[in-house]
Amino acid sequence: GFSMSIFRQIAQYNKPKAIRDPSKKPALVRFSFEDSAESNMQFFFKSIYENETGLFAEESGYTPEQMSEYVLKHTNEWGWSIFFFDVDPGQWTYKNICNEILRLEARGYEVRLCMLDYLLKIPTTGCTQGPSGVDIRNLYERVKAFMAARKITMITPHQLSADTKNKVREGTSNFVKEMVDGGYYAGT
């Protein structure tokens, strides 16, 4: 929910602009490796509706088509094209993410935000292998490098490791300094 709220706020409160090619349409993209595109659309609809009207949105009163129309109407008014992808993470690698961005670019869009919910779910096929966590770090590096070259903001939530959670519970005061060269996210 938190990352979907951020996604909606980016769409609603930021002026859309293509930076690299002004002839392209600015787009926001969300890849979900957990939730369906329909579920994401429902959340997005509810968030916009309740923010706009101050009323509780009973999702059962709206069809998926009505919710989609409502969301697209607003995002178009805000100047954005949005894309929700729900993906089976076991069938994808980081290359599929990059290829989907390239397809959108070929269709005339300039992706300004790519939200990955969440990157750690996909296999590290094609990434550098080594001691625990090397492949995950390389996965993040590869996706980040691809997005940075295109000036695409990339956001992906991730889970903290058990060691990190213990440090937080202990009240570690210099946590950021202790993170250097550590494996403080899940899987490392």
Tab-separated table of C-alpha atoms in Angstrom:
chain	number	residue	atom	x	y	z
A	1	GLY	CA	0.000	0.000	0.000
A	2	PHE	CA	2.774	2.433	0.861
A	3	SER	CA	4.477	2.135	-2.531
A	4	MET	CA	1.112	2.389	-4.351
A	5	SER	CA	0.360	5.573	-2.401
A	6	ILE	CA	3.712	6.993	-3.480
A	7	PHE	CA	2.963	5.990	-7.085
A	8	ARG	CA	-0.379	7.842	-6.988
A	9	GLN	CA	1.147	10.916	-5.379
A	10	ILE	CA	3.902	11.063	-7.982
A	11	ALA	CA	1.244	10.973	-10.711
A	12	GLN	CA	-0.976	13.537	-9.036
A	13	TYR	CA	1.508	16.069	-7.696
A	14	ASN	CA	4.277	16.142	-10.299
A	15	LYS	CA	4.164	17.945	-13.602
A	16	PRO	CA	4.716	15.421	-16.397
A	17	LYS	CA	7.541	16.183	-18.736
A	18	ALA	CA	9.612	14.162	-21.154
A	19	ILE	CA	13.246	15.049	-20.542
A	20	ARG	CA	15.234	13.152	-23.131
A	21	ASP	CA	12.770	13.572	-26.028
A	22	PRO	CA	9.997	16.205	-25.769
A	23	SER	CA	8.011	14.463	-28.525
A	24	LYS	CA	7.478	11.413	-26.268
A	25	LYS	CA	4.593	10.939	-23.829
A	26	PRO	CA	5.670	10.853	-20.151
A	27	ALA	CA	4.797	7.566	-18.471
A	28	LEU	CA	4.798	5.942	-15.057
A	29	VAL	CA	5.244	2.168	-14.872
A	30	ARG	CA	4.595	-0.265	-12.045
A	31	PHE	CA	5.700	-3.892	-12.187
A	32	SER	CA	4.106	-6.012	-9.494
A	33	PHE	CA	5.619	-9.383	-8.743
A	34	GLU	CA	3.013	-10.023	-6.024
A	35	ASP	CA	-0.315	-8.359	-6.802
A	36	SER	CA	-2.530	-8.411	-9.877
A	37	ALA	CA	-2.836	-5.380	-12.151
A	38	GLU	CA	-6.539	-5.342	-11.234
A	39	SER	CA	-5.694	-5.167	-7.533
A	40	ASN	CA	-3.262	-2.307	-8.197
A	41	MET	CA	-5.921	-0.500	-10.239
A	42	GLN	CA	-8.458	-0.935	-7.413
A	43	PHE	CA	-6.030	0.531	-4.898
A	44	PHE	CA	-5.182	3.400	-7.254
A	45	PHE	CA	-8.890	4.087	-7.864
A	46	LYS	CA	-9.734	4.037	-4.170
A	47	SER	CA	-6.823	6.321	-3.346
A	48	ILE	CA	-7.743	8.909	-5.986
A	49	TYR	CA	-11.484	8.736	-5.270
A	50	GLU	CA	-11.156	9.112	-1.512
A	51	ASN	CA	-8.499	11.824	-1.828
A	52	GLU	CA	-10.658	13.763	-4.295
A	53	THR	CA	-14.088	13.367	-2.693
A	54	GLY	CA	-13.355	12.716	0.969
A	55	LEU	CA	-15.823	9.824	0.736
A	56	PHE	CA	-15.187	6.146	1.357
A	57	ALA	CA	-15.023	4.250	-1.954
A	58	GLU	CA	-16.811	0.942	-1.725
A	59	GLU	CA	-15.024	-1.013	-4.420
A	60	SER	CA	-17.946	-3.402	-4.790
A	61	GLY	CA	-20.030	-0.542	-6.208
A	62	TYR	CA	-17.765	-0.160	-9.231
A	63	THR	CA	-16.829	-2.542	-12.006
A	64	PRO	CA	-13.146	-2.995	-12.899
A	65	GLU	CA	-13.891	-1.140	-16.150
A	66	GLN	CA	-15.393	1.839	-14.281
A	67	MET	CA	-12.419	1.964	-11.922
A	68	SER	CA	-10.009	1.825	-14.849
A	69	GLU	CA	-11.889	4.602	-16.694
A	70	TYR	CA	-11.842	6.775	-13.568
A	71	VAL	CA	-8.118	6.267	-13.031
A	72	LEU	CA	-7.231	6.840	-16.693
A	73	LYS	CA	-9.381	10.001	-16.805
A	74	HIS	CA	-7.493	11.445	-13.857
A	75	THR	CA	-4.016	10.386	-14.908
A	76	ASN	CA	-4.668	11.760	-18.412
A	77	GLU	CA	-5.838	15.058	-16.880
A	78	TRP	CA	-2.620	15.093	-14.872
A	79	GLY	CA	-0.714	14.488	-18.135
A	80	TRP	CA	0.610	10.983	-17.436
A	81	SER	CA	0.277	7.646	-19.153
A	82	ILE	CA	0.379	4.861	-16.584
A	83	PHE	CA	1.063	1.173	-17.004
A	84	PHE	CA	0.496	-1.635	-14.502
A	85	PHE	CA	2.132	-4.989	-15.147
A	86	ASP	CA	1.529	-8.053	-13.033
A	87	VAL	CA	4.228	-10.584	-13.640
A	88	ASP	CA	5.022	-14.106	-12.492
A	89	PRO	CA	8.465	-13.433	-10.991
A	90	GLY	CA	9.644	-16.972	-11.640
A	91	GLN	CA	9.288	-16.376	-15.381
A	92	TRP	CA	11.226	-13.105	-15.554
A	93	THR	CA	14.747	-11.767	-15.083
A	94	TYR	CA	16.035	-8.207	-14.976
A	95	LYS	CA	16.322	-8.383	-18.783
A	96	ASN	CA	12.541	-8.672	-19.111
A	97	ILE	CA	12.087	-5.477	-17.108
A	98	CYS	CA	14.552	-3.660	-19.351
A	99	ASN	CA	12.913	-5.056	-22.499
A	100	GLU	CA	9.462	-3.888	-21.364
A	101	ILE	CA	10.831	-0.366	-20.862
A	102	LEU	CA	12.408	-0.517	-24.339
A	103	ARG	CA	9.034	-1.608	-25.811
A	104	LEU	CA	7.307	1.365	-24.202
A	105	GLU	CA	9.980	3.690	-25.571
A	106	ALA	CA	9.471	2.218	-29.048
A	107	ARG	CA	5.725	2.943	-28.696
A	108	GLY	CA	6.412	6.649	-28.063
A	109	TYR	CA	6.631	6.831	-24.267
A	110	GLU	CA	9.358	8.187	-22.051
A	111	VAL	CA	9.252	6.367	-18.732
A	112	ARG	CA	9.888	8.776	-15.864
A	113	LEU	CA	9.267	6.327	-12.999
A	114	CYS	CA	9.629	2.572	-12.787
A	115	MET	CA	8.301	1.080	-9.583
A	116	LEU	CA	9.195	-2.558	-8.992
A	117	ASP	CA	7.149	-4.335	-6.310
A	118	TYR	CA	9.492	-5.832	-5.517
A	119	LEU	CA	12.735	-6.510	-7.362
A	120	LEU	CA	14.001	-9.134	-4.928
A	121	LYS	CA	11.224	-11.489	-6.087
A	122	ILE	CA	12.778	-12.148	-9.500
A	123	PRO	CA	15.585	-14.664	-10.034
A	124	THR	CA	19.147	-13.410	-10.374
A	125	THR	CA	19.666	-15.281	-13.655
A	126	GLY	CA	22.371	-13.514	-15.673
A	127	CYS	CA	23.782	-11.720	-12.638
A	128	THR	CA	27.220	-12.162	-11.107
A	129	GLN	CA	27.232	-15.158	-8.772
A	130	GLY	CA	29.352	-15.462	-5.647
A	131	PRO	CA	29.102	-15.414	-1.854
A	132	SER	CA	25.701	-14.858	-0.304
A	133	GLY	CA	24.157	-11.652	-1.596
A	134	VAL	CA	26.567	-10.922	-4.467
A	135	ASP	CA	23.939	-11.904	-7.033
A	136	ILE	CA	21.262	-9.758	-5.381
A	137	ARG	CA	23.533	-6.725	-5.192
A	138	ASN	CA	24.406	-7.227	-8.864
A	139	LEU	CA	20.699	-7.488	-9.754
A	140	TYR	CA	20.074	-4.106	-8.150
A	141	GLU	CA	23.173	-2.638	-9.837
A	142	ARG	CA	22.125	-3.829	-13.302
A	143	VAL	CA	18.577	-2.521	-13.056
A	144	LYS	CA	19.762	0.742	-11.510
A	145	ALA	CA	22.339	1.272	-14.287
A	146	PHE	CA	19.721	0.643	-16.989
A	147	MET	CA	17.274	3.104	-15.392
A	148	ALA	CA	19.927	5.736	-14.631
A	149	ALA	CA	21.097	5.774	-18.261
A	150	ARG	CA	17.509	6.726	-19.213
A	151	LYS	CA	16.996	9.155	-16.321
A	152	ILE	CA	14.215	6.935	-14.973
A	153	THR	CA	13.546	7.101	-11.259
A	154	MET	CA	13.452	3.555	-9.921
A	155	ILE	CA	11.737	2.641	-6.670
A	156	THR	CA	11.595	-0.827	-5.185
A	157	PRO	CA	10.727	-1.780	-1.643
A	158	HIS	CA	12.814	-4.470	0.002
A	159	GLN	CA	12.857	-6.394	3.236
A	160	LEU	CA	15.489	-6.017	5.914
A	161	SER	CA	17.550	-8.993	7.010
A	162	ALA	CA	17.116	-10.582	10.444
A	163	ASP	CA	20.477	-9.056	11.505
A	164	THR	CA	19.227	-5.602	10.583
A	165	LYS	CA	15.969	-6.049	12.450
A	166	ASN	CA	17.982	-7.032	15.544
A	167	LYS	CA	20.162	-3.926	15.241
A	168	VAL	CA	17.060	-1.754	14.993
A	169	ARG	CA	15.555	-3.446	18.072
A	170	GLU	CA	18.818	-2.932	19.953
A	171	GLY	CA	18.610	0.792	19.234
A	172	THR	CA	21.875	0.992	17.290
A	173	SER	CA	22.647	4.704	16.988
A	174	ASN	CA	25.138	4.593	14.092
A	175	PHE	CA	23.113	2.190	11.981
A	176	VAL	CA	23.947	3.832	8.641
A	177	LYS	CA	27.692	3.716	9.357
A	178	GLU	CA	27.419	0.069	10.340
A	179	MET	CA	25.650	-0.776	7.073
A	180	VAL	CA	28.747	-0.076	4.978
A	181	ASP	CA	29.958	-3.348	3.467
A	182	GLY	CA	27.242	-5.262	5.337
A	183	GLY	CA	24.449	-7.461	4.083
A	184	TYR	CA	21.520	-5.725	5.655
A	185	TYR	CA	18.747	-6.576	3.254
A	186	ALA	CA	16.950	-9.887	3.010
A	187	GLY	CA	18.846	-12.655	1.238
A	188	THR	CA	22.315	-11.325	2.033
